[in-house]
Structures are given as structure tokens and as C-alpha cells.
Amino acid sequence: MNWTGQLHLTASLKNGKTILCDSYYEGAFKVSRPVFLEEDSPTYFLIHVGGGYVGGDRYNQCFHLEEGAVLTLTTQSATKVYKTTALPAKQQTTIFLEKGSFLTYLQDPVIAYEQAKYIQETTIEMEAGSSLLLTDMYTPGWSATQQSFTYDWIHSDMTVIYDRRKIVIDHLLLQPKDQLDSILLLEGYTHFGSLLFIHEKLNDAAFHELVEALHIFENEARIGLSRLPVAGLLLRVLANQTQIIEKIFAICETILRSEVLQKEAVFYRKY
């Protein structure tokens, strides 16, 4: 297949520090030099130099953390999906996490503009004892008609396999012709976000602290929080502003880092 962009990263633990032991990227994908926002692990910014996704674009990402590696990946800015007249734009992401590794993967929103079609497929394979924090968000783009939903559709599939057992099979289809503002769909909201956290030290106290902290958003967003079959949780958010979902994610990350990881919050300095 002819890829519009490819990005493959492998991280390993050497002398107590996480390093990229192998990296490869081509096309519209780039990766920054490491930034040490935490002393014991690097942060890498994933960069798209093409300006946005258009019809027929194909992007492939593969992230592999070897045993004990701790790494943060985050996008530099939002993913913009423009008009796709024929084939949809598509992004495939595969993540492999070995025992004792921990990946934080924070994604800026996917913004779908008028007549956009977008597919996102994510497969995550985790060995027992590995950990993950992942965020995702979808929003409609600006429209000259001032309508909220002018994209054709957004289709997201995510599968999480933990210790050779499927624990998450998540299918999302946002299609304006289905009347997204109706009940059991977006119910009057325009923005959708999700946060996935898997860590063997997640306990009831941390979960209930999250529930209590998120009450302050009850007039601005609709939030659902579910436990997973393993030590983990999945958060869903409906809102009308990107900033609201980002605030919710930031509060969740701060609590999880404090209560589960015994670490302070991180400021990623993107803007």
C-alpha cells in the first residue's frame, strides 16, 4: 500500500531511562526530539506536516514499548479532515505494550469539516502488568452555513487486548444523516471525547475521587464512567466545546497521576 504517512517507534529501558531504540517515519508524519517534562521519561510530539487529511490519504502508526519503558506521546495540534470526494481519509494505529511499560498517548481533537469522511482504527495489545492512558476527541469543523454537522461521517474502531483477552471492543459511528442531536446519539451536544486508563494499581478510592471531581461539569457536559474487566476505566464525554472536554481530561489525568502513579500533573505547553 502507498502510505501518505508512516510512523513507527520502539522504546526500550536502558540504564533506568527510556529511549527510542528504533524510529522510522516518512511522508507527512514527523516526530519531535524528546522533551523531558518528567525527569524519568521522555515526551515526543507527533507532527503532521501536510496541513490536514484529504480523500484517499492513508496513515499508519505503530508504537512498541518494550519491558519497563515509560513514554508519553502527544499530537502537536488537531487533526483536520477536509472534504473527501471519493475515498475517505484513514488512520491505522497499532500499539504493543510489554510487561511493566506505560504509554501515555494524548491526542488533540479530530476536526471533521464539510463533506469529510474519516476512518480511525486502533488496535492495542498489552501484556499483563503494562499500563495505558489514552485520550481521543471528535469535533465538527467550521461551516459557512453555520450548521453544526456538515461532515459525512466519522467511523472509529478500537480494540484492546490485555493478557491475550479482549477487554474493549469499541465501535463509534458519527453520521449526521442519523440525526446526531437525537436521543441515544449526541443528544444536543456536538463534541465527543473518550479517555481510557488501564493500570493494575487503579483502586476504588481513585475511581470514586474521579466521580466526585467531575460533578462540577454536570451543567456543561454529559459524562459516563465505566470500570473495565481488568483494573481500568473508560470515560465518555459529550460537550459543546473542545475546551470543556480538555478540562475534564486534565482533571482526570491529574487525579490518576496523583492517586495511582504518585506523580504530579504535567503541563504539555502546546499553545
XYZ file of N, CA and C in Angstrom:
813
model
N 0.848 -1.199 0.000
C 0.000 0.000 0.000
C 0.877 1.240 0.000
N 0.461 2.264 -0.738
C 1.156 3.533 -0.735
C 0.623 4.394 0.409
N 1.445 4.581 1.430
C 1.035 5.345 2.595
C 1.308 6.823 2.385
N 0.369 7.674 2.824
C 0.597 9.112 2.826
C 1.576 9.489 3.924
N 1.543 8.728 5.006
C 2.480 8.946 6.103
C 2.603 7.702 6.946
N 3.835 7.413 7.397
C 4.092 6.284 8.285
C 4.936 6.747 9.455
N 4.665 6.148 10.626
C 5.426 6.479 11.821
C 5.517 5.233 12.691
N 6.736 4.739 12.896
C 6.961 3.548 13.712
C 7.990 3.886 14.785
N 7.632 3.666 16.050
C 8.516 3.969 17.165
C 8.625 2.768 18.092
N 9.846 2.458 18.533
C 10.077 1.420 19.536
C 10.898 2.020 20.667
N 10.385 1.889 21.898
C 11.060 2.445 23.069
C 11.511 1.311 23.979
N 12.673 1.478 24.571
C 13.194 0.469 25.494
C 13.779 1.146 26.719
N 13.983 0.371 27.760
C 14.550 0.869 29.012
C 16.028 0.510 29.053
N 16.895 1.529 29.102
C 18.344 1.335 29.141
C 18.923 2.106 30.313
N 19.560 1.388 31.226
C 20.185 2.017 32.395
C 19.197 2.893 33.168
N 17.968 2.397 33.273
C 16.961 3.091 34.049
C 16.268 4.225 33.333
N 16.580 4.469 32.051
C 15.961 5.545 31.297
C 15.319 5.003 30.031
N 14.191 5.589 29.657
C 13.517 5.185 28.429
C 14.107 5.938 27.248
N 14.449 5.201 26.195
C 14.981 5.806 24.977
C 14.269 5.207 23.767
N 14.276 5.921 22.660
C 13.811 5.344 21.409
C 14.962 4.528 20.823
N 14.796 3.215 20.821
C 15.844 2.360 20.262
C 15.668 2.176 18.765
N 14.480 2.532 18.252
C 14.234 2.429 16.816
C 13.121 3.405 16.451
N 13.318 4.170 15.406
C 12.268 5.084 14.950
C 12.348 5.223 13.439
N 11.176 5.321 12.843
C 11.094 5.448 11.387
C 9.860 6.255 11.050
N 10.023 7.247 10.201
C 8.859 7.998 9.744
C 9.118 8.512 8.338
N 8.043 8.650 7.590
C 8.148 9.149 6.226
C 6.847 9.829 5.826
N 6.896 10.543 4.722
C 5.701 11.228 4.239
C 5.332 12.398 5.122
N 4.055 12.519 5.416
C 3.551 13.679 6.149
C 3.756 13.574 7.656
N 4.247 12.437 8.155
C 4.454 12.259 9.589
C 5.892 12.565 9.989
N 6.041 13.256 11.111
C 7.338 13.511 11.720
C 7.200 13.315 13.225
N 8.336 13.230 13.904
C 8.317 13.145 15.364
C 9.391 14.084 15.912
N 9.081 14.749 17.019
C 9.993 15.723 17.590
C 11.150 15.035 18.310
N 12.128 15.819 18.687
C 13.145 15.349 19.625
C 12.491 15.184 20.998
N 13.070 14.386 21.870
C 12.446 14.173 23.182
C 12.445 15.441 24.027
N 11.348 15.638 24.747
C 11.221 16.725 25.713
C 11.005 16.063 27.075
N 11.801 16.453 28.083
C 11.714 15.793 29.382
C 10.887 16.642 30.339
N 9.554 16.512 30.189
C 8.637 17.166 31.102
C 8.604 16.428 32.440
N 9.018 15.178 32.415
C 9.254 14.390 33.620
C 10.692 13.891 33.567
N 11.337 13.872 34.692
C 12.759 13.518 34.717
C 13.015 12.084 34.269
N 12.077 11.187 34.558
C 12.339 9.776 34.326
C 11.773 9.240 33.016
N 11.098 10.093 32.213
C 10.562 9.587 30.952
C 10.426 10.718 29.934
N 10.652 10.419 28.656
C 10.571 11.449 27.623
C 9.158 11.620 27.071
N 8.903 12.792 26.526
C 7.679 13.100 25.795
C 8.051 13.409 24.352
N 7.307 12.826 23.415
C 7.519 13.098 21.994
C 6.244 13.683 21.404
N 6.412 14.710 20.576
C 5.289 15.317 19.884
C 5.212 14.754 18.472
N 4.037 14.239 18.119
C 3.801 13.692 16.796
C 3.318 14.820 15.893
N 3.986 15.003 14.766
C 3.773 16.178 13.925
C 3.284 15.757 12.549
N 2.224 16.406 12.091
C 1.729 16.209 10.733
C 2.076 17.456 9.935
N 2.887 17.317 8.901
C 3.391 18.480 8.165
C 2.568 18.782 6.917
N 1.514 18.019 6.680
C 0.731 18.200 5.455
C -0.418 19.181 5.570
N -0.731 19.639 6.774
C -1.800 20.607 6.948
C -3.160 20.000 7.211
N -3.373 18.745 6.853
C -4.658 18.106 7.088
C -4.834 16.883 6.220
N -5.901 16.122 6.502
C -6.192 14.898 5.774
C -7.225 15.186 4.684
N -7.028 14.578 3.524
C -7.993 14.698 2.428
C -8.323 13.296 1.904
N -9.257 13.223 0.961
C -9.724 11.940 0.459
C -8.615 11.058 -0.068
N -8.639 9.785 0.340
C -7.653 8.821 -0.115
C -6.380 8.773 0.703
N -6.178 9.709 1.635
C -4.996 9.673 2.490
C -5.018 8.421 3.357
N -3.838 7.823 3.538
C -3.692 6.636 4.377
C -2.498 6.836 5.304
N -2.759 6.746 6.596
C -1.711 6.962 7.582
C -1.579 5.728 8.468
N -0.348 5.384 8.788
C -0.077 4.190 9.582
C 0.866 4.549 10.727
N 0.471 4.193 11.943
C 1.308 4.419 13.121
C 1.477 3.107 13.878
N 2.687 2.885 14.384
C 2.955 1.700 15.200
C 3.867 2.110 16.358
N 3.395 1.878 17.588
C 4.157 2.218 18.784
C 4.399 0.943 19.600
N 5.651 0.682 19.930
C 6.024 -0.524 20.662
C 6.858 -0.120 21.867
N 6.356 -0.417 23.058
C 7.111 -0.164 24.279
C 7.587 -1.498 24.836
N 8.902 -1.638 24.923
C 9.469 -2.855 25.483
C 9.361 -2.840 27.006
N 9.732 -3.934 27.629
C 9.522 -4.117 29.066
C 10.105 -2.960 29.880
N 9.250 -2.374 30.713
C 9.688 -1.324 31.630
C 9.743 0.078 31.049
N 9.548 0.240 29.752
C 9.644 1.566 29.137
C 8.446 2.431 29.540
N 8.707 3.718 29.772
C 7.662 4.685 30.132
C 7.785 5.862 29.170
N 6.715 6.154 28.446
C 6.798 7.111 27.347
C 5.487 7.877 27.220
N 5.607 9.164 26.864
C 4.432 9.972 26.546
C 4.486 10.400 25.088
N 3.385 10.176 24.377
C 3.229 10.644 23.007
C 2.021 11.567 22.962
N 2.145 12.664 22.246
C 1.014 13.563 22.091
C 1.109 14.265 20.748
N -0.021 14.563 20.169
C -0.035 15.259 18.892
C 0.323 16.728 19.108
N 0.889 17.332 18.080
C 1.277 18.742 18.190
C 0.065 19.665 18.081
N -0.948 19.237 17.328
C -2.148 20.050 17.126
C -3.282 19.144 16.665
N -4.441 19.724 16.426
C -5.600 18.960 15.995
C -5.368 18.318 14.627
N -6.056 17.192 14.399
C -6.069 16.533 13.095
C -7.256 17.069 12.308
N -6.987 17.741 11.210
C -8.051 18.350 10.405
C -8.354 17.468 9.198
N -9.619 17.068 9.070
C -10.054 16.233 7.957
C -10.921 17.090 7.043
N -10.470 17.284 5.819
C -11.168 18.152 4.883
C -12.069 17.335 3.950
N -12.669 18.003 2.993
C -13.604 17.386 2.065
C -12.988 16.172 1.386
N -13.706 15.053 1.418
C -13.250 13.826 0.764
C -14.286 13.456 -0.297
N -13.936 13.661 -1.540
C -14.913 13.479 -2.621
C -15.108 12.028 -3.017
N -14.096 11.191 -2.776
C -14.210 9.780 -3.168
C -13.899 8.902 -1.963
N -12.660 8.428 -1.874
C -12.269 7.583 -0.754
C -12.144 8.395 0.527
N -12.469 7.796 1.676
C -12.281 8.507 2.942
C -10.806 8.594 3.316
N -10.480 9.511 4.216
C -9.165 9.515 4.844
C -9.159 8.450 5.938
N -8.013 7.816 6.141
C -7.959 6.698 7.096
C -6.658 6.724 7.881
N -6.768 6.459 9.178
C -5.586 6.329 10.024
C -5.639 5.012 10.790
N -4.559 4.244 10.713
C -4.434 2.984 11.436
C -3.339 3.126 12.487
N -3.652 2.738 13.710
C -2.676 2.807 14.802
C -2.610 1.457 15.491
N -1.395 0.947 15.660
C -1.170 -0.306 16.382
C -0.222 -0.034 17.539
N -0.594 -0.503 18.728
C 0.202 -0.269 19.932
C 0.503 -1.609 20.592
N 1.784 -1.856 20.895
C 2.216 -3.056 21.617
C 2.881 -2.615 22.920
N 2.377 -3.105 24.052
C 2.929 -2.739 25.349
C 3.374 -3.997 26.097
N 4.672 -4.084 26.361
C 5.202 -5.226 27.098
C 5.059 -5.005 28.609
N 5.287 -6.044 29.374
C 5.125 -6.024 30.828
C 5.895 -4.871 31.461
N 5.215 -4.144 32.351
C 5.873 -3.070 33.086
C 5.998 -1.762 32.327
N 5.585 -1.737 31.074
C 5.654 -0.498 30.304
C 4.415 0.354 30.560
N 4.520 1.646 30.276
C 3.406 2.569 30.472
C 3.437 3.620 29.364
N 2.392 3.636 28.550
C 2.271 4.616 27.479
C 1.167 5.604 27.814
N 1.508 6.892 27.760
C 0.515 7.956 27.797
C 0.399 8.498 26.381
N -0.781 8.391 25.789
C -0.996 8.800 24.394
C -2.171 9.776 24.376
N -1.855 11.054 24.285
C -2.847 12.121 24.375
C -3.021 12.745 22.998
N -4.229 12.625 22.443
C -4.487 13.095 21.092
C -5.335 14.362 21.109
N -4.898 15.362 20.369
C -5.732 16.533 20.147
C -6.926 16.114 19.298
N -7.964 16.964 19.229
C -9.188 16.529 18.549
C -9.024 16.294 17.061
N -9.822 15.361 16.546
C -10.048 15.225 15.109
C -11.165 16.197 14.752
N -10.889 17.126 13.834
C -11.880 18.107 13.402
C -12.316 17.744 11.988
N -13.571 17.390 11.837
C -14.095 16.962 10.537
C -14.882 18.103 9.895
N -14.411 18.543 8.726
C -15.037 19.661 8.030
C -16.097 19.170 7.036
N -16.653 20.095 6.297
C -17.750 19.799 5.384
C -17.407 18.684 4.403
N -18.291 17.687 4.313
C -18.175 16.532 3.417
C -16.961 15.655 3.726
N -16.514 15.690 4.947
C -15.382 14.839 5.345
C -15.864 13.426 5.665
N -15.041 12.453 5.275
C -15.250 11.052 5.650
C -13.945 10.570 6.267
N -14.028 9.972 7.452
C -12.797 9.634 8.175
C -12.954 8.311 8.903
N -11.937 7.461 8.766
C -11.881 6.171 9.459
C -10.659 6.162 10.367
N -10.863 5.771 11.609
C -9.743 5.617 12.539
C -9.810 4.231 13.167
N -8.765 3.451 12.965
C -8.707 2.094 13.512
C -7.529 1.999 14.473
N -7.797 1.550 15.688
C -6.770 1.452 16.717
C -6.799 0.057 17.330
N -5.656 -0.610 17.323
C -5.521 -1.928 17.953
C -4.422 -1.843 19.002
N -4.755 -2.249 20.220
C -3.816 -2.155 21.340
C -3.650 -3.537 21.955
N -2.420 -4.022 21.980
C -2.111 -5.309 22.602
C -1.216 -5.064 23.809
N -1.686 -5.514 24.985
C -0.996 -5.249 26.241
C -0.665 -6.555 26.955
N 0.581 -6.687 27.381
C 0.930 -7.804 28.247
C 0.450 -7.486 29.663
N 0.235 -8.515 30.466
C -0.163 -8.315 31.861
C 0.896 -7.473 32.567
N 0.431 -6.471 33.314
C 1.362 -5.605 34.026
C 1.749 -4.348 33.277
N 1.305 -4.205 32.021
C 1.541 -2.959 31.283
C 0.409 -1.987 31.573
N 0.622 -0.711 31.226
C -0.342 0.329 31.572
C -0.525 1.300 30.412
N -1.685 1.973 30.408
C -2.015 2.856 29.292
C -2.931 3.979 29.759
N -2.649 5.192 29.274
C -3.575 6.321 29.368
C -3.727 6.884 27.967
N -4.956 6.870 27.438
C -5.206 7.290 26.056
C -6.423 8.195 26.018
N -6.323 9.299 25.271
C -7.470 10.173 25.072
C -7.751 10.338 23.584
N -9.017 10.652 23.292
C -9.477 10.798 21.907
C -10.635 11.786 21.901
N -10.779 12.550 20.793
C -11.847 13.532 20.714
C -12.224 13.790 19.259
N -13.523 13.988 19.017
C -14.029 14.289 17.674
C -14.926 15.518 17.744
N -14.702 16.462 16.806
C -15.494 17.685 16.788
C -15.839 18.055 15.349
N -16.945 18.763 15.147
C -17.263 19.249 13.801
C -16.449 20.489 13.476
N -16.112 20.652 12.204
C -15.374 21.825 11.767
C -16.276 22.992 11.431
N -15.663 24.150 11.228
C -16.405 25.360 10.885
C -17.117 25.171 9.548
N -18.322 25.739 9.454
C -19.094 25.648 8.220
C -19.638 27.022 7.854
N -19.589 27.364 6.564
C -20.105 28.654 6.098
C -21.605 28.774 6.337
N -22.305 27.662 6.422
C -23.755 27.679 6.657
C -24.117 27.775 8.134
N -23.090 27.733 9.001
C -23.286 27.790 10.454
C -23.961 26.538 11.002
N -24.033 25.468 10.212
C -24.590 24.212 10.701
C -23.543 23.475 11.534
N -24.031 22.712 12.503
C -23.105 22.010 13.405
C -22.462 20.796 12.750
N -23.220 20.053 11.948
C -22.722 18.795 11.398
C -22.799 18.825 9.876
N -21.678 19.127 9.242
C -21.647 19.128 7.777
C -20.712 18.047 7.236
N -20.024 17.329 8.116
C -19.215 16.208 7.641
C -20.123 15.040 7.260
N -19.616 14.142 6.420
C -20.417 12.978 6.000
C -20.476 11.930 7.106
N -19.306 11.522 7.601
C -19.293 10.583 8.718
C -17.887 10.425 9.304
N -17.864 9.997 10.563
C -16.635 9.619 11.268
C -16.850 8.213 11.801
N -15.911 7.333 11.513
C -16.019 5.934 11.955
C -14.750 5.561 12.707
N -14.910 5.187 13.963
C -13.765 4.816 14.799
C -13.960 3.406 15.352
N -12.921 2.595 15.236
C -12.898 1.251 15.823
C -11.674 1.132 16.728
N -11.877 0.705 17.962
C -10.755 0.463 18.872
C -10.912 -0.890 19.543
N -9.843 -1.680 19.507
C -9.819 -2.979 20.165
C -8.642 -3.011 21.132
N -8.906 -3.412 22.372
C -7.850 -3.538 23.374
C -7.780 -4.990 23.824
N -6.603 -5.567 23.697
C -6.359 -6.948 24.122
C -5.384 -6.899 25.292
N -5.808 -7.396 26.445
C -4.976 -7.377 27.644
C -4.704 -8.816 28.089
N -3.448 -9.188 28.156
C -3.063 -10.543 28.551
C -3.811 -11.587 27.706
N -3.839 -11.327 26.369
C -4.449 -12.201 25.357
C -5.978 -12.322 25.480
N -6.577 -11.353 26.163
C -8.036 -11.344 26.330
C -8.581 -10.003 25.835
N -9.580 -10.046 24.975
C -10.204 -8.813 24.513
C -11.021 -8.201 25.647
N -10.661 -6.975 26.025
C -11.387 -6.329 27.119
C -12.166 -5.104 26.646
N -11.812 -4.556 25.477
C -12.543 -3.416 24.916
C -12.719 -3.636 23.423
N -13.962 -3.582 22.970
C -14.277 -3.550 21.536
C -15.204 -2.361 21.363
N -14.676 -1.285 20.832
C -15.387 -0.013 20.823
C -15.609 0.456 19.391
N -16.852 0.516 18.975
C -17.210 0.978 17.637
C -17.983 2.288 17.765
N -17.569 3.289 17.027
C -18.229 4.583 17.046
C -18.507 5.033 15.613
N -19.754 5.399 15.343
C -20.121 5.939 14.038
C -20.908 7.222 14.258
N -20.331 8.335 13.829
C -20.999 9.626 13.876
C -21.386 9.991 12.453
N -22.674 9.976 12.185
C -23.185 10.179 10.834
C -24.360 11.150 10.905
N -24.171 12.385 10.442
C -25.213 13.407 10.593
C -26.585 13.010 10.055
N -26.644 12.199 9.024
C -27.957 11.809 8.488
C -28.764 10.993 9.489
N -28.104 10.482 10.544
C -28.796 9.744 11.596
C -29.371 10.666 12.669
N -29.378 11.982 12.408
C -29.894 12.964 13.367
C -29.138 12.856 14.695
N -27.873 13.301 14.653
C -26.973 13.142 15.786
C -27.449 13.838 17.062
N -28.342 14.825 16.927
C -28.787 15.522 18.123
C -29.950 14.811 18.819
N -30.330 13.638 18.323
C -31.465 12.923 18.909
C -31.026 12.085 20.109
N -32.007 11.519 20.805
C -31.747 10.718 21.989
C -30.951 9.468 21.630
N -30.074 9.063 22.531
C -29.179 7.918 22.396
C -28.047 8.163 21.392
N -27.997 9.355 20.810
C -26.841 9.717 19.980
C -26.111 10.853 20.713
N -25.945 12.015 20.113
C -25.241 13.094 20.808
C -26.155 13.966 21.663
N -27.473 13.800 21.499
C -28.467 14.408 22.390
C -28.268 15.908 22.570
N -28.037 16.623 21.463
C -27.915 18.072 21.530
C -26.497 18.576 21.681
N -25.539 17.672 21.903
C -24.138 18.067 22.003
C -23.456 17.891 20.639
N -22.301 18.512 20.489
C -21.587 18.472 19.204
C -20.224 17.799 19.283
N -19.652 17.715 20.472
C -18.294 17.205 20.644
C -18.317 15.909 21.456
N -17.455 14.977 21.062
C -17.385 13.668 21.729
C -15.947 13.384 22.128
N -15.750 12.934 23.360
C -14.406 12.587 23.817
C -14.412 11.310 24.628
N -13.271 10.613 24.650
C -13.135 9.411 25.475
C -11.739 9.354 26.074
N -11.674 8.783 27.249
C -10.403 8.591 27.957
C -10.353 7.152 28.452
N -9.278 6.467 28.131
C -9.078 5.077 28.541
C -7.868 5.010 29.458
N -8.050 4.373 30.621
C -6.944 4.227 31.576
C -6.917 2.793 32.068
N -5.765 2.150 31.931
C -5.569 0.772 32.395
C -4.293 0.732 33.219
N -4.421 0.332 34.463
C -3.259 0.264 35.358
C -3.607 -0.658 36.510
N -2.721 -1.577 36.827
C -3.026 -2.582 37.849
C -3.177 -1.984 39.248
N -2.739 -0.731 39.461
C -2.862 -0.095 40.767
C -4.108 0.782 40.893
N -4.928 0.841 39.851
C -6.166 1.601 39.954
C -7.069 0.963 41.013
N -7.550 1.779 41.954
C -8.360 1.245 43.044
C -9.692 1.995 43.163
N -10.534 1.543 44.061
C -11.853 2.152 44.226
C -11.756 3.604 44.661
N -10.776 3.926 45.499
C -10.644 5.294 46.005
C -10.395 6.273 44.861
N -9.509 5.912 43.942
C -9.219 6.782 42.802
C -10.438 6.912 41.899
N -11.141 5.812 41.680
C -12.336 5.840 40.828
C -13.393 6.769 41.421
N -13.647 6.657 42.713
C -14.678 7.480 43.341
C -14.257 8.946 43.425
N -12.958 9.209 43.544
C -12.495 10.599 43.522
C -12.761 11.230 42.154
N -12.573 10.453 41.092
C -12.903 10.943 39.755
C -14.390 11.294 39.655
N -15.228 10.401 40.119
C -16.677 10.631 40.064
C -17.039 11.928 40.765
N -16.495 12.144 41.949
C -16.809 13.351 42.714
C -16.281 14.604 42.024
N -15.074 14.537 41.474
C -14.459 15.710 40.854
C -15.200 16.150 39.606
N -15.817 15.219 38.897
C -16.456 15.538 37.626
C -17.876 16.089 37.791
N -18.388 16.125 39.022
C -19.720 16.677 39.249
C -19.812 18.143 38.850
N -18.705 18.862 38.893
C -18.737 20.299 38.604
C -19.085 20.582 37.142
N -19.009 19.559 36.295
C -19.289 19.746 34.871
C -20.711 19.304 34.484
N -21.565 19.042 35.457
C -22.871 18.455 35.136
C -23.756 19.385 34.310
N -23.489 20.698 34.343
C -24.270 21.633 33.534
C -23.625 21.952 32.196
N -22.418 21.446 31.970
C -21.688 21.757 30.745
C -21.443 20.539 29.860
N -21.594 19.366 30.416
C -21.267 18.149 29.667
C -22.063 16.978 30.220
N -22.152 15.940 29.433
C -22.706 14.671 29.895
C -21.557 13.675 29.955
N -21.375 13.046 31.102
C -20.195 12.221 31.353
C -20.636 10.827 31.802
N -20.007 9.814 31.217
C -20.199 8.433 31.643
C -18.864 7.819 32.011
N -18.839 7.081 33.112
C -17.592 6.491 33.601
C -17.844 5.025 33.923
N -17.072 4.136 33.282
C -17.285 2.696 33.443
C -15.995 2.001 33.860
N -16.129 0.965 34.697
C -14.993 0.112 35.041
C -14.824 -0.945 33.956
N -13.597 -1.419 33.780
C -13.279 -2.461 32.807
C -13.146 -3.811 33.506
N -13.100 -4.910 32.740
C -12.929 -6.239 33.352
C -11.586 -6.403 34.055
N -10.611 -5.563 33.695
C -9.335 -5.532 34.402
C -9.285 -4.213 35.170
N -8.165 -3.937 35.825
C -8.036 -2.689 36.580
C -7.926 -1.520 35.602
N -9.059 -0.937 35.266
C -9.073 0.152 34.299
C -10.440 0.790 34.219
N -10.516 1.882 33.462
C -11.782 2.596 33.302
C -11.856 3.215 31.916
N -13.085 3.494 31.496
C -13.344 4.169 30.234
C -14.303 5.318 30.510
N -13.878 6.525 30.143
C -14.669 7.726 30.346
C -15.198 8.209 29.004
N -16.486 8.592 28.975
C -17.106 9.167 27.783
C -17.596 10.567 28.128
N -17.413 11.490 27.177
C -17.836 12.870 27.405
C -18.562 13.407 26.174
N -19.717 14.036 26.397
C -20.401 14.822 25.375
C -20.397 16.270 25.835
N -20.022 17.192 24.944
C -19.976 18.611 25.287
C -20.161 19.427 24.016
N -20.138 20.741 24.174
C -20.274 21.627 23.029
C -19.020 22.452 22.761
N -17.980 22.222 23.536
C -16.730 22.934 23.352
C -15.550 21.996 23.581
N -14.535 22.152 22.747
C -13.299 21.380 22.927
C -12.692 21.653 24.290
N -12.730 22.925 24.723
C -12.079 23.301 25.976
C -12.690 22.595 27.178
N -14.001 22.335 27.134
C -14.646 21.632 28.252
C -14.105 20.212 28.352
N -14.033 19.521 27.221
C -13.513 18.148 27.247
C -12.054 18.140 27.670
N -11.281 19.102 27.196
C -9.872 19.173 27.602
C -9.735 19.388 29.106
N -10.593 20.221 29.690
C -10.554 20.430 31.146
C -10.876 19.140 31.887
N -11.883 18.420 31.398
C -12.263 17.153 32.028
C -11.105 16.162 31.955
N -10.489 16.052 30.782
C -9.347 15.151 30.636
C -8.199 15.554 31.567
N -7.940 16.858 31.671
C -6.843 17.332 32.516
C -7.084 16.993 33.983
N -8.330 17.158 34.445
C -8.653 16.810 35.830
C -8.481 15.314 36.059
N -8.953 14.512 35.107
C -8.812 13.058 35.228
C -7.338 12.654 35.276
N -6.543 13.218 34.368
C -5.127 12.862 34.345
C -4.440 13.265 35.648
N -4.777 14.448 36.163
C -4.167 14.898 37.409
C -4.495 13.959 38.559
N -5.771 13.561 38.669
C -6.172 12.656 39.751
C -5.523 11.288 39.588
N -5.527 10.756 38.376
C -4.945 9.431 38.154
C -3.440 9.433 38.409
N -2.776 10.481 37.991
C -1.335 10.573 38.249
C -1.061 10.668 39.745
N -1.874 11.430 40.454
C -1.659 11.611 41.887
C -1.999 10.352 42.680
N -3.193 9.793 42.434
C -3.689 8.697 43.261
C -3.134 7.329 42.868
N -2.827 7.146 41.590
C -2.366 5.833 41.119
C -0.852 5.810 40.911
N -0.323 6.866 40.283
C 1.105 6.885 39.945
C 1.955 7.601 40.981
N 1.308 8.338 41.923
C 2.010 9.161 42.901
C 2.957 10.155 42.216
N 2.429 10.804 41.188
C 3.190 11.804 40.447
C 2.387 13.089 40.332
N 3.105 14.185 40.075
C 2.441 15.472 39.898
C 1.902 15.606 38.479
N 1.032 16.596 38.276
C 0.476 16.861 36.958
C 1.563 17.366 36.005
N 1.335 17.170 34.713
C 2.265 17.609 33.680
C 1.588 18.651 32.818
N 2.302 19.727 32.509
C 1.809 20.741 31.576
C 2.567 20.584 30.272
N 1.835 20.324 29.191
C 2.477 19.948 27.929
C 2.864 21.137 27.052
N 2.491 22.342 27.421
C 2.958 23.573 26.759
C 2.761 23.565 25.262
N 1.578 23.198 24.803
C 1.346 23.144 23.365
C 0.993 24.506 22.793
N 0.306 25.320 23.562
C -0.226 26.551 22.983
C 0.300 27.764 23.722
